Short mmCIF file of C-alpha atoms in Angstrom, two decimals:
data_model
loop_
_atom_site.label_atom_id
_atom_site.label_comp_id
_atom_site.label_asym_id
_atom_site.label_seq_id
_atom_site.Cartn_x
_atom_site.Cartn_y
_atom_site.Cartn_z
CA MET A 254 0.04 -0.04 -0.02
CA LEU A 255 2.85 2.41 0.80
CA GLN A 256 4.50 1.49 -2.51
CA GLU A 257 1.41 2.21 -4.44
CA SER A 258 1.11 5.69 -2.81
CA VAL A 259 4.74 6.57 -3.53
CA ASP A 260 4.32 5.34 -7.10
CA SER A 261 1.21 7.55 -7.60
CA LEU A 262 3.03 10.47 -6.11
CA PHE A 263 5.76 10.27 -8.75
CA ASP A 264 3.75 9.18 -11.71
CA ASN A 265 0.06 8.67 -11.40
CA SER A 266 -0.62 8.34 -15.06
CA ARG A 267 1.40 4.97 -15.47
CA LYS A 268 -1.33 2.99 -13.51
CA SER A 269 -4.28 1.68 -15.28
CA SER A 270 -6.50 3.10 -12.58
CA ALA A 271 -5.09 6.43 -11.46
CA VAL A 272 -5.50 7.44 -7.68
CA LYS A 273 -8.37 9.85 -7.54
CA THR A 274 -9.59 12.51 -5.06
CA ASP A 275 -13.00 12.54 -3.20
CA LYS A 276 -14.50 14.30 -6.20
CA ASN A 277 -13.27 11.41 -8.63
CA ARG A 278 -10.45 13.58 -10.22
CA PRO A 279 -7.20 12.04 -10.73
CA LEU A 280 -4.50 13.34 -8.54
CA LYS A 281 -1.53 15.36 -10.26
CA SER A 282 1.71 13.61 -9.82
CA LEU A 283 5.25 15.20 -9.75
CA SER A 284 6.01 14.12 -13.23
CA ASP A 285 2.80 15.79 -14.48
CA SER A 286 3.74 18.96 -12.78
CA LEU A 287 7.20 18.85 -14.28
CA LYS A 288 5.79 18.27 -17.75
CA VAL A 289 3.57 21.38 -17.45
CA ASN A 290 6.45 23.51 -16.08
CA LYS A 291 8.71 22.35 -19.04
CA VAL A 292 6.11 23.32 -21.62
CA GLY A 293 5.30 26.59 -19.92
CA SER A 294 9.00 27.63 -19.69
CA ASP A 295 9.48 27.00 -23.49
CA LYS A 296 6.96 29.75 -24.13
CA ILE A 297 8.86 32.20 -22.16
CA PHE A 298 11.83 32.18 -24.35
#
């Protein structure tokens, strides 16, 4: 159970059934956040 939580924290999109919030929205993982930041920083330059 701990391993699944840590895996979801780093990359929630890899699992077939992503971990979701109480409102049934998938949690945003660290890798998702980094992807958004990388795309956003490309637009600055």
